[in-house]
């Protein structure tokens, strides 16, 4: 999968916005096509889900259309997290959880063709699609009346290994495609639980209508923090050009008691920042989360990004806690935000880091084009 | 977190404070029993880690509210509790502790060095040697004490957003130190003002007779992190009592004298810094002090007459010399060793 050094723009907090706002995307998207065939054993019904201790309840999934030979699903990428740590559930138990920063201008599209893999052989066009196959199989087994198997074809423009959620968008698109084929309309939570089952852990890109604190290993929502993120601009970059992180190979962070206490406070502050549309406050939370994560997956250039953020009047720095991307957060309502964002991008590129995206550039009154060119 | 319809148990119900506005930029954080926070955190952790089996006896040295918090926990957990206290423990508290099933051992003799507190620690070690299975929360050296206050920081942030200054009475340094440390995770500039009393060793005074109880210490708590504090204030008993009564008369807040001492300092700071949001930690309520702080005759007999609050502290440059009125010292987030070394150097420079 080619790495994209181009500068793109997307809007945080509004997942309906797409690549139309990428006004200065200098490198055309390199879409990669992958195909894999899936053989499932539908006679097992919900067994797979049940052996994993999950009752997906998909027998209750709403059926909205008759079964077809083909289904299509889409899912967008993310740009790491605003917060990741260990948090308390209402029952007092603790769960690892995160708040995803959506990246709606990149994503995956899956096409599922029923019955195509009935020979029992699985062919994969390209490497690393075991999770997609697993997602398709699990979805087929979870749905009543599913066909024996099928083909999945993935089209994606999400760079791999940077923490942009490439595999999660593949997996989510696949689950949606299979469900679409069967005329089922699973809830976002049902998709989330299936995605974590297929992947082990994933961000909450499938929950698009609100901002959630998401237990990324369980696929459940700890709390809805608000309807959407405040309008903000995020200048994204890859902090380790050429390097890549295997999300699942990376050992889970072992937080100490002070950090777990701090997460209590950070969660509350983030809830407040989202409710009040307070981008500076949100930026502080993201920065602390990024700094805590330095003990586990250090970003060598975090200090540089924090300095740029401080000097250009940014609000904070967010990171992919199990990837290499990071972003400097700006408040678009602040005077001079256009120039600050442009200077920030230039400084990051001068430092030798490829910028990945500028999330939310259309929020700037004059747009970003003039100052970038 | 969802809205809770009821509390799981009394100790949960007692743990969180009410946040009450006293002035546009000044808030009181009123606890029924603040020490419930570390007591609950430490015992629940011990339970989780298997350190508190059914036969294990909880032992601790205290003559204050930490003992009450432990006794409430012990009653609920069905564990035995032995508390070693000095004679200063008041009768009402003693009755309440024993009603909760705690065994309270009152020491009659002070130790040669460290007063009753050292004697209590010696006796505690003795008890632990005699019993097969004990658990001691060790509030003065247990890092879980400051760590337990994350819930207070969480509540303050939820209720107030940005907090610029925390004022609190210092006994172990846990509440003010812990709360401020957690608040600083998102607000690094949040100030911590410690409130102590003269002849307490916590911030450099020599140990001596102290009228004001519930804050200050004769021994240095091993877990105390002095680098949290921006400044320290020393109050006299008379000033603290007057402020306690003022808080009650003016704001109808019925709190104990350590709350009064903190209120005195917090009120002054909030007036001086109108743009900053100040919170004052108020650790317990007034019931225990009805026959003392809230009794005019008792106050007069002790020589604590008068109702006028001093307007401002006397700023001192030597933290090692006790005074006879409200004093303040710019601690500057330094370690104890640093401050004491600087104080010694200053002395040498005197003619």
XYZ file of C-alpha atoms in Angstrom:
724
model
C 0.000 0.000 0.000
C 1.499 3.274 -1.027
C 2.060 5.967 1.550
C 0.483 9.259 0.842
C 2.565 12.330 1.482
C -0.102 14.667 0.192
C -1.871 17.234 2.255
C -5.551 16.606 2.693
C -8.273 18.323 4.584
C -11.099 16.891 6.556
C -13.627 18.069 9.017
C -13.698 16.732 12.527
C -17.016 16.491 14.198
C -18.933 16.280 10.960
C -18.661 12.862 9.490
C -20.908 13.766 6.592
C -18.195 15.888 5.037
C -16.077 14.078 2.516
C -13.114 14.583 0.273
C -14.770 17.533 -1.445
C -13.031 19.835 0.985
C -9.607 18.532 0.053
C -8.839 21.644 -1.895
C -5.100 21.230 -1.960
C -4.737 17.518 -2.108
C -1.680 17.451 -4.335
C -1.335 13.688 -4.611
C -4.248 11.793 -6.095
C -5.585 9.021 -3.909
C -4.073 5.712 -4.670
C -6.906 3.322 -4.203
C -5.879 -0.230 -3.558
C -8.157 -3.068 -4.468
C -8.126 -6.300 -2.573
C -10.272 -9.322 -2.916
C -10.837 -12.228 -0.647
C -13.325 -15.047 -0.771
C -15.091 -16.166 2.343
C -16.400 -19.567 3.242
C -18.676 -19.659 6.246
C -20.668 -22.377 7.983
C -24.041 -20.791 8.574
C -25.428 -23.897 10.270
C -23.523 -22.833 13.398
C -25.822 -19.862 13.736
C -24.841 -17.639 16.626
C -22.390 -20.163 18.076
C -19.271 -18.229 17.262
C -20.553 -15.152 18.943
C -21.671 -17.137 21.931
C -18.374 -18.920 22.376
C -16.826 -15.502 22.719
C -19.196 -14.619 25.497
C -21.175 -12.217 23.372
C -24.818 -12.328 22.531
C -24.881 -10.141 19.515
C -28.628 -10.273 19.374
C -28.506 -10.217 15.631
C -31.507 -12.435 15.358
C -33.191 -9.205 16.423
C -31.320 -7.089 13.876
C -33.820 -5.140 11.910
C -34.486 -6.570 8.480
C -35.003 -3.687 6.119
C -34.734 -5.291 2.712
C -34.937 -8.672 1.060
C -31.774 -10.724 0.727
C -29.727 -10.028 -2.392
C -26.707 -11.534 -4.126
C -24.522 -8.535 -3.311
C -24.096 -5.953 -0.567
C -22.051 -2.777 -0.208
C -20.653 -1.202 2.950
C -18.506 1.825 3.656
C -16.583 3.057 6.653
C -14.308 6.027 7.183
C -10.866 6.186 8.752
C -9.827 7.896 11.967
C -6.893 10.049 12.955
C -5.947 8.417 16.228
C -7.588 9.450 19.448
C -8.326 12.473 21.592
C -8.064 10.388 24.746
C -7.097 6.821 25.543
C -6.680 5.144 28.900
C -8.419 3.139 31.577
C -11.846 4.278 32.755
C -14.486 3.210 35.226
C -17.757 1.686 34.136
C -20.933 2.438 36.043
C -20.606 -0.867 37.899
C -17.153 0.112 39.199
C -15.198 -2.180 36.874
C -12.425 -0.655 34.803
C -12.098 -0.878 31.039
C -9.549 0.267 28.536
C -11.310 2.839 26.415
C -10.738 5.678 23.965
C -12.315 8.640 22.218
C -11.749 8.459 18.476
C -11.007 11.421 16.231
C -12.876 10.606 13.013
C -11.176 11.141 9.646
C -14.134 11.062 7.275
C -12.374 11.952 4.038
C -10.534 8.644 3.913
C -12.144 5.278 4.115
C -12.835 1.788 2.850
C -15.587 0.392 0.727
C -16.468 -3.276 0.798
C -18.487 -5.235 -1.734
C -19.759 -8.621 -0.606
C -20.939 -11.138 -3.183
C -22.862 -14.027 -1.711
C -22.124 -17.615 -2.614
C -18.976 -16.889 -4.550
C -16.750 -18.867 -2.216
C -18.788 -22.051 -2.003
C -15.915 -24.210 -3.194
C -14.450 -23.796 0.284
C -11.203 -22.240 -0.856
C -10.307 -18.774 0.271
C -8.396 -16.564 -2.049
C -6.985 -13.268 -0.913
C -5.753 -10.661 -3.294
C -3.084 -8.912 -1.245
C -1.681 -9.488 2.240
C -3.141 -8.895 5.654
C -6.832 -9.411 5.100
C -7.336 -12.131 7.686
C -9.379 -9.692 9.779
C -11.643 -8.904 6.845
C -12.249 -12.586 6.237
C -12.905 -13.133 9.901
C -15.312 -10.189 10.020
C -17.245 -11.545 7.043
C -17.383 -15.037 8.523
C -18.517 -13.778 11.916
C -21.188 -11.607 10.342
C -22.483 -14.478 8.230
C -22.641 -16.701 11.291
C -24.339 -14.067 13.365
C -27.140 -13.502 10.859
C -29.943 -15.991 10.392
C -30.504 -17.290 6.907
C -27.075 -16.250 5.691
C -25.547 -17.841 2.589
C -22.705 -20.347 2.874
C -20.037 -17.877 1.894
C -18.997 -15.245 -0.524
C -16.396 -12.869 -1.857
C -15.319 -9.628 -0.255
C -13.677 -6.942 -2.277
C -12.122 -4.041 -0.426
C -11.305 -0.663 -1.895
C -9.486 1.696 0.428
C -7.520 4.918 0.416
C -6.433 4.638 4.039
C -2.642 4.373 4.455
C -1.647 1.290 6.468
C 0.249 1.105 9.743
C -0.028 4.745 10.772
C -2.850 4.361 13.249
C -5.435 5.710 10.804
C -7.647 2.714 11.405
C -7.117 1.129 8.004
C -8.016 -2.364 9.136
C -10.954 -1.146 11.223
C -12.426 0.685 8.263
C -11.943 -2.458 6.122
C -13.562 -4.619 8.783
C -16.450 -2.230 9.440
C -17.141 -1.780 5.741
C -17.127 -5.575 5.377
C -19.592 -6.127 8.219
C -21.856 -3.493 6.718
C -21.550 -5.034 3.257
C -22.488 -8.504 4.487
C -25.400 -7.087 6.491
C -26.488 -5.072 3.449
C -26.449 -8.200 1.328
C -28.723 -9.917 3.824
C -31.025 -6.930 4.116
C -30.173 -6.491 7.795
C -29.732 -3.157 9.581
C -27.559 -3.818 12.629
C -27.110 -1.067 15.197
C -23.781 0.718 15.492
C -23.143 -1.146 18.757
C -23.746 -4.507 17.090
C -21.253 -3.606 14.354
C -18.814 -2.439 17.031
C -18.953 -5.693 18.955
C -18.504 -7.731 15.819
C -15.581 -5.552 14.719
C -13.784 -6.001 18.052
C -14.458 -9.727 17.819
C -12.872 -9.811 14.357
C -10.001 -7.472 15.210
C -9.289 -7.871 18.910
C -9.485 -4.103 19.340
C -10.709 -1.198 17.234
C -11.629 2.468 17.309
C -15.262 3.542 17.297
C -15.542 4.675 13.670
C -18.781 2.722 13.256
C -20.531 4.942 15.808
C -20.993 8.007 13.663
C -23.879 9.904 15.189
C -22.242 10.885 18.505
C -18.944 11.107 20.397
C -18.389 8.111 22.642
C -15.952 6.812 25.210
C -15.507 3.397 23.651
C -14.119 0.223 25.230
C -12.005 -0.720 22.247
C -11.338 -4.298 23.313
C -14.933 -5.063 24.227
C -16.731 -3.091 21.553
C -19.042 -1.360 23.993
C -19.823 2.260 24.816
C -18.892 3.463 28.314
C -20.415 6.876 27.856
C -21.820 9.174 25.209
C -19.831 12.366 25.688
C -21.882 14.504 23.339
C -23.587 14.690 19.960
C -20.507 15.832 18.063
C -17.066 17.335 18.471
C -16.713 21.119 18.417
C -15.606 22.641 15.107
C -11.836 22.394 15.115
C -8.868 22.149 12.829
C -6.321 19.376 13.154
C -3.048 19.499 11.249
C -2.115 15.854 10.946
C 1.275 14.329 10.283
C 3.150 11.064 10.332
C 5.685 11.207 13.173
C 7.629 8.197 11.961
C 7.896 8.284 8.148
C 8.738 4.810 6.953
C 7.894 3.172 10.248
C 4.663 1.397 11.012
C 3.007 -0.032 14.084
C 1.167 -3.309 14.166
C -1.735 -2.350 16.392
C -2.246 -5.797 17.827
C 1.429 -6.671 18.235
C 1.861 -3.552 20.330
C 1.492 -4.538 24.021
C -1.302 -2.824 25.957
C -0.206 0.108 28.119
C 0.224 -0.585 31.824
C -1.014 2.601 33.447
C 0.015 3.428 36.998
C -2.379 4.532 39.739
C -1.680 8.237 39.196
C -2.479 7.899 35.517
C -5.696 6.023 36.248
C -6.650 8.844 38.641
C -5.788 11.419 35.977
C -8.052 9.614 33.479
C -10.992 10.258 35.820
C -10.285 13.967 35.552
C -9.503 13.903 31.820
C -12.782 12.158 31.021
C -14.730 14.807 32.912
C -12.800 17.653 31.318
C -13.317 16.184 27.852
C -17.058 15.813 28.480
C -17.133 19.459 29.473
C -15.051 20.536 26.469
C -17.372 18.704 24.063
C -20.520 20.038 25.713
C -19.212 23.607 25.778
C -17.503 23.411 22.352
C -14.328 24.435 24.150
C -11.517 23.570 21.731
C -8.671 24.880 23.965
C -9.890 22.643 26.793
C -10.278 19.685 24.443
C -6.730 20.309 23.226
C -5.399 20.141 26.784
C -6.985 16.732 27.304
C -5.553 15.422 24.037
C -2.096 16.699 24.990
C -2.108 15.019 28.404
C -3.295 11.755 26.843
C -0.500 12.003 24.252
C 2.060 12.676 26.986
C 0.919 9.733 29.118
C 1.201 7.519 26.032
C 4.872 8.459 25.627
C 5.708 5.848 28.274
C 4.220 3.131 26.087
C 4.610 4.107 22.439
C 6.795 7.215 22.348
C 6.530 9.627 19.433
C 10.051 11.004 19.023
C 8.721 14.309 17.700
C 5.988 14.954 20.258
C 8.038 17.676 21.942
C 8.580 19.338 18.579
C 4.846 19.252 17.832
C 4.038 20.622 21.298
C 6.476 23.472 20.707
C 4.928 24.257 17.303
C 1.486 24.101 18.908
C 2.501 26.493 21.674
C 4.267 28.935 19.367
C 1.518 29.016 16.743
C -1.311 29.384 19.230
C -2.640 25.837 18.901
C -4.795 24.173 21.533
C -3.034 20.840 21.904
C -1.623 17.740 20.225
C -3.496 14.495 19.685
C -1.917 11.174 18.705
C -2.749 7.718 17.482
C -2.016 5.856 20.717
C -1.143 2.689 18.835
C 0.081 4.276 15.610
C 2.443 6.936 14.350
C 0.149 9.798 13.305
C -0.326 12.914 15.396
C -2.189 16.175 14.939
C -1.939 19.757 16.153
C -5.359 21.076 17.187
C -6.455 24.644 16.364
C -9.548 26.615 17.303
C -11.024 27.995 14.050
C -12.799 30.771 15.932
C -9.483 32.219 17.056
C -8.211 35.257 15.171
C -5.461 34.451 12.734
C -6.226 30.742 12.683
C -5.680 30.544 8.891
C -2.139 31.841 9.095
C -1.368 29.799 12.182
C -2.502 26.577 10.494
C -0.485 27.373 7.376
C 2.640 28.149 9.430
C 2.142 24.990 11.453
C 1.934 22.880 8.291
C 5.050 24.477 6.865
C 7.033 23.957 10.054
C 5.991 20.319 10.297
C 7.011 19.682 6.694
C 10.265 21.622 7.116
C 10.979 19.351 10.072
C 10.791 16.398 7.683
C 7.448 14.999 8.753
C 4.890 14.336 6.020
C 1.595 16.018 6.852
C -1.282 13.602 6.488
C -4.316 15.850 6.645
C -5.733 19.089 7.840
C -9.006 18.201 9.452
C -11.623 20.941 9.306
C -9.901 23.466 7.027
C -13.261 24.498 5.546
C -14.042 26.000 8.941
C -11.582 28.755 8.205
C -13.402 31.780 6.795
C -11.068 32.267 3.833
C -10.306 28.603 3.395
C -6.802 27.300 3.453
C -5.976 27.402 -0.265
C -4.750 30.952 -0.421
C -2.281 30.643 2.382
C -1.013 27.218 1.397
C -0.207 27.908 -2.229
C -21.492 8.383 34.540
C -25.185 8.083 34.815
C -27.267 9.769 37.469
C -27.216 7.644 40.589
C -30.535 7.063 42.253
C -29.035 5.827 45.504
C -25.690 5.016 47.092
C -24.477 1.464 47.330
C -23.525 1.952 50.982
C -23.004 4.614 53.652
C -19.295 4.961 53.000
C -19.987 5.821 49.369
C -22.647 8.284 50.480
C -20.248 9.961 52.905
C -17.327 10.284 50.584
C -18.160 13.060 48.145
C -18.384 16.728 49.134
C -20.900 19.469 48.367
C -19.472 22.403 46.467
C -20.889 25.670 47.799
C -20.302 29.160 46.467
C -19.103 31.653 49.108
C -18.152 34.528 46.807
C -18.140 34.987 43.029
C -14.727 33.330 42.789
C -14.629 31.330 46.046
C -16.090 27.872 46.657
C -16.237 25.728 49.766
C -15.780 21.996 49.237
C -17.745 20.672 52.207
C -17.165 17.120 53.337
C -19.115 15.229 55.948
C -16.053 13.068 56.444
C -13.230 13.749 54.009
C -11.032 10.950 55.317
C -13.573 8.504 53.968
C -11.936 9.008 50.578
C -8.489 7.575 51.441
C -9.958 5.064 53.920
C -12.322 3.638 51.341
C -9.744 3.640 48.537
C -7.091 1.928 50.655
C -9.388 -0.730 52.148
C -11.093 -1.542 48.862
C -7.721 -1.988 47.257
C -6.548 -4.207 50.144
C -9.696 -6.285 49.702
C -9.087 -6.591 45.956
C -5.489 -7.631 46.501
C -6.380 -10.244 49.108
C -4.742 -8.381 52.010
C -7.964 -8.235 53.997
C -9.100 -11.822 54.519
C -12.018 -12.333 56.955
C -9.697 -13.008 59.910
C -7.409 -10.060 59.222
C -7.583 -7.262 61.772
C -7.319 -3.667 60.598
C -4.988 -1.632 62.818
C -4.170 2.059 62.642
C -2.953 4.907 64.794
C -5.288 7.894 64.795
C -7.257 10.059 67.118
C -9.173 11.775 64.391
C -11.599 11.310 61.582
C -9.500 8.787 59.663
C -10.319 6.372 62.487
C -14.019 7.078 62.114
C -13.859 6.447 58.374
C -12.048 3.164 59.001
C -14.561 2.146 61.663
C -17.469 2.735 59.269
C -15.718 0.663 56.615
C -14.813 -2.080 59.069
C -18.431 -2.345 60.227
C -19.590 -2.766 56.662
C -16.844 -5.190 55.712
C -17.314 -7.165 58.936
C -13.667 -6.830 59.949
C -12.234 -6.120 63.384
C -10.513 -2.781 63.895
C -8.023 -1.679 66.548
C -7.233 2.024 66.797
C -4.371 3.373 68.885
C -5.050 6.928 69.995
C -3.792 9.473 72.485
C -6.029 10.849 75.269
C -6.959 13.804 73.028
C -9.644 11.708 71.344
C -12.947 13.277 72.294
C -15.674 11.429 74.076
C -18.285 11.688 71.343
C -15.948 10.297 68.708
C -14.877 7.551 71.095
C -18.479 6.514 71.663
C -19.177 6.483 67.966
C -16.068 4.409 67.222
C -16.844 1.803 69.864
C -20.465 1.634 68.726
C -19.144 0.724 65.294
C -17.240 -2.113 66.949
C -13.754 -0.603 66.954
C -11.388 -1.296 69.844
C -9.850 2.038 70.837
C -6.671 1.912 72.855
C -5.904 5.270 74.485
C -2.275 5.864 75.351
C -1.523 7.711 78.569
C 2.219 8.231 78.043
C 3.968 10.362 75.424
C 7.212 9.248 73.851
C 10.345 11.206 74.698
C 10.701 12.295 71.063
C 7.682 12.818 68.808
C 5.105 13.079 71.590
C 1.970 10.978 71.521
C 2.292 10.345 67.838
C 5.575 8.455 68.241
C 4.185 6.581 71.241
C 1.173 5.564 69.136
C 3.395 4.268 66.346
C 5.450 2.238 68.850
C 2.323 0.692 70.326
C 0.963 -0.060 66.849
C 4.129 -1.971 65.955
C 3.756 -3.921 69.200
C 0.144 -4.872 68.410
C 1.075 -6.016 64.936
C 3.792 -8.262 66.347
C 1.266 -9.873 68.688
C -1.447 -10.587 66.104
C -1.205 -13.194 63.345
C -2.844 -11.222 60.518
C -3.165 -7.448 60.444
C -3.572 -4.783 57.818
C -2.472 -1.227 58.489
C -3.652 1.498 56.042
C -0.697 3.730 57.089
C -2.313 6.970 56.060
C 0.873 8.952 56.651
C 3.121 6.879 54.411
C 0.703 5.234 51.973
C 0.909 6.803 48.493
C -2.701 5.691 47.990
C -3.708 8.475 50.379
C -2.965 11.351 47.949
C -3.897 9.149 44.973
C -7.382 8.542 46.326
C -8.293 12.204 45.803
C -8.689 11.863 42.028
C -12.446 11.637 42.654
C -12.408 15.076 44.286
C -10.493 16.605 41.388
C -12.968 14.946 39.024
C -15.918 16.397 40.903
C -14.397 19.891 41.010
C -13.694 19.862 37.304
C -17.223 18.691 36.608
C -18.793 21.321 38.835
C -16.463 24.268 38.203
C -14.392 23.600 35.107
C -11.113 25.370 35.647
C -9.841 25.601 39.233
C -6.997 28.094 39.769
C -6.206 27.562 43.436
C -6.777 24.874 46.083
C -6.569 25.837 49.751
C -6.643 23.071 52.337
C -5.562 22.127 55.852
C -2.465 19.911 55.930
C -2.115 16.866 58.175
C -0.647 14.257 55.866
C -0.603 16.405 52.725
C -2.859 13.853 51.036
C -6.035 15.807 50.329
C -4.645 19.149 49.174
C -1.587 17.563 47.545
C -3.540 14.801 45.802
C -6.405 17.000 44.628
C -4.060 19.669 43.251
C -1.821 17.123 41.545
C -4.783 15.662 39.651
C -6.138 19.110 38.775
C -2.703 20.019 37.433
C -2.921 17.210 34.877
C -5.023 19.619 32.777
C -4.353 22.919 34.584
C -0.619 22.944 35.324
C -0.819 26.439 36.807
C -3.282 25.502 39.552
C -1.941 26.797 42.898
C -1.789 24.804 46.127
C -1.910 26.692 49.423
C -1.285 24.606 52.525
C -2.763 25.643 55.857
C -0.813 24.579 58.926
C -0.547 25.742 62.509
C 2.404 27.032 64.527
C 4.646 24.416 66.164
C 3.794 21.797 63.526
C 6.843 20.253 61.841
C 5.186 19.921 58.403
C 6.695 23.069 56.879
C 9.670 23.672 59.135
C 8.492 24.733 62.582
C 9.911 22.952 65.625
C 7.452 20.543 67.263
C 5.548 22.041 70.178
C 2.253 22.463 71.965
C -0.558 23.169 69.490
C -3.995 24.414 70.407
C -5.511 23.739 66.999
C -6.077 20.020 66.308
C -6.872 18.175 63.092
C -4.134 19.804 61.055
C -0.393 20.036 61.588
C 1.791 17.193 62.757
C 4.531 16.377 65.263
C 6.145 13.962 62.831
C 6.889 14.368 59.149
C 4.586 12.088 57.105
C 6.839 10.021 54.814
C 4.441 10.312 51.863
C 4.162 14.097 51.980
C 5.302 15.807 48.782
C 6.237 19.376 49.665
C 6.909 20.285 46.045
C 3.173 20.518 45.427
C 2.817 23.666 47.527
C 3.112 27.220 46.276
C 2.720 28.746 49.710
C 2.059 27.788 53.303
C 0.088 29.596 56.009
C 0.259 29.066 59.753
C -2.864 29.933 61.767
C -3.368 30.175 65.505
C -6.187 28.310 67.215
C -7.946 31.603 68.032
C -7.921 32.731 64.395
C -9.112 29.358 63.176
C -11.974 29.269 65.694
C -13.080 32.785 64.836
C -13.029 31.958 61.142
C -15.013 28.756 61.835
C -17.712 30.762 63.572
C -17.628 33.444 60.885
C -18.176 30.757 58.247
C -21.166 29.519 60.201
C -22.709 32.926 60.913
C -22.068 34.459 57.536
C -22.558 31.441 55.240
C -24.474 29.000 57.486
C -21.811 26.370 56.880
C -21.432 24.281 60.026
C -17.878 22.977 59.745
C -14.949 22.051 61.977
C -11.993 24.304 62.895
C -9.617 23.046 60.201
C -12.266 24.151 57.694
C -12.323 27.518 59.460
C -8.547 27.891 59.181
C -8.699 27.121 55.455
C -11.627 29.472 54.991
C -9.596 32.299 56.569
C -6.806 31.765 54.037
C -9.051 31.038 51.042
C -11.186 34.108 51.659
C -8.102 36.326 51.754
C -6.636 34.764 48.594
C -9.901 35.017 46.636
C -10.204 38.714 47.545
C -6.627 39.298 46.456
C -7.102 37.352 43.198
C -10.566 38.275 41.922
C -9.877 36.753 38.497
C -8.921 33.352 39.855
C -11.265 30.595 40.991
C -10.329 29.389 44.475
C -11.651 26.299 46.267
C -11.300 25.611 49.987
C -11.264 22.020 51.245
C -13.402 21.659 54.378
C -12.773 18.220 55.878
C -15.482 17.765 58.529
C -18.632 19.148 60.132
C -19.119 21.055 63.365
C -20.860 18.498 65.593
C -17.696 17.324 67.329
C -16.889 20.911 68.266
C -20.247 22.035 69.689
C -18.830 22.068 73.219
C -15.652 23.872 72.204
C -15.376 25.991 69.057
C -19.135 26.609 69.002
C -19.351 27.385 72.754
C -18.686 31.050 73.607
C -18.044 30.292 77.278
C -15.477 27.666 76.429
C -13.800 30.048 73.969
C -13.672 32.821 76.588
C -12.291 30.476 79.233
C -9.520 29.419 76.837
C -8.707 33.043 76.097
C -10.036 32.811 72.514
C -12.450 35.726 72.784
C -13.191 38.181 70.002
C -14.903 37.805 66.657
C -12.890 40.059 64.345
C -11.099 38.188 61.553
C -7.602 39.357 60.660
C -7.530 40.842 57.147
C -4.246 39.446 55.966
C -1.340 37.288 57.065
C 2.077 38.493 58.101
C 4.454 37.390 55.373
C 7.541 35.777 56.892
C 10.905 34.999 55.325
C 11.932 32.316 57.813
C 9.706 29.214 57.739
C 11.380 27.713 60.819
C 10.254 30.310 63.356
C 6.765 29.928 64.859
C 4.775 33.113 65.367
C 1.824 34.161 67.436
C -0.479 35.199 64.610
C -1.477 34.202 61.067
C 1.710 34.044 58.962
C 2.449 33.144 55.359
C 5.545 31.921 53.566
C 6.291 31.620 49.856
C 7.184 27.919 49.643
C 7.605 28.021 45.848
C 7.042 24.327 45.085
C 10.402 23.433 46.577
C 11.307 20.282 48.448
C 11.515 20.405 52.233
C 15.304 19.988 52.085
C 15.692 22.879 49.645
C 13.605 25.235 51.740
C 15.408 24.324 54.958
C 18.825 24.723 53.329
C 17.816 28.169 52.037
C 16.488 29.107 55.483
C 19.828 28.104 57.082
C 21.784 30.161 54.530
C 19.630 33.193 55.303
C 20.395 32.807 58.990
C 24.139 32.716 58.367
C 23.935 35.968 56.408
C 22.436 37.820 59.358
C 24.901 40.191 61.053
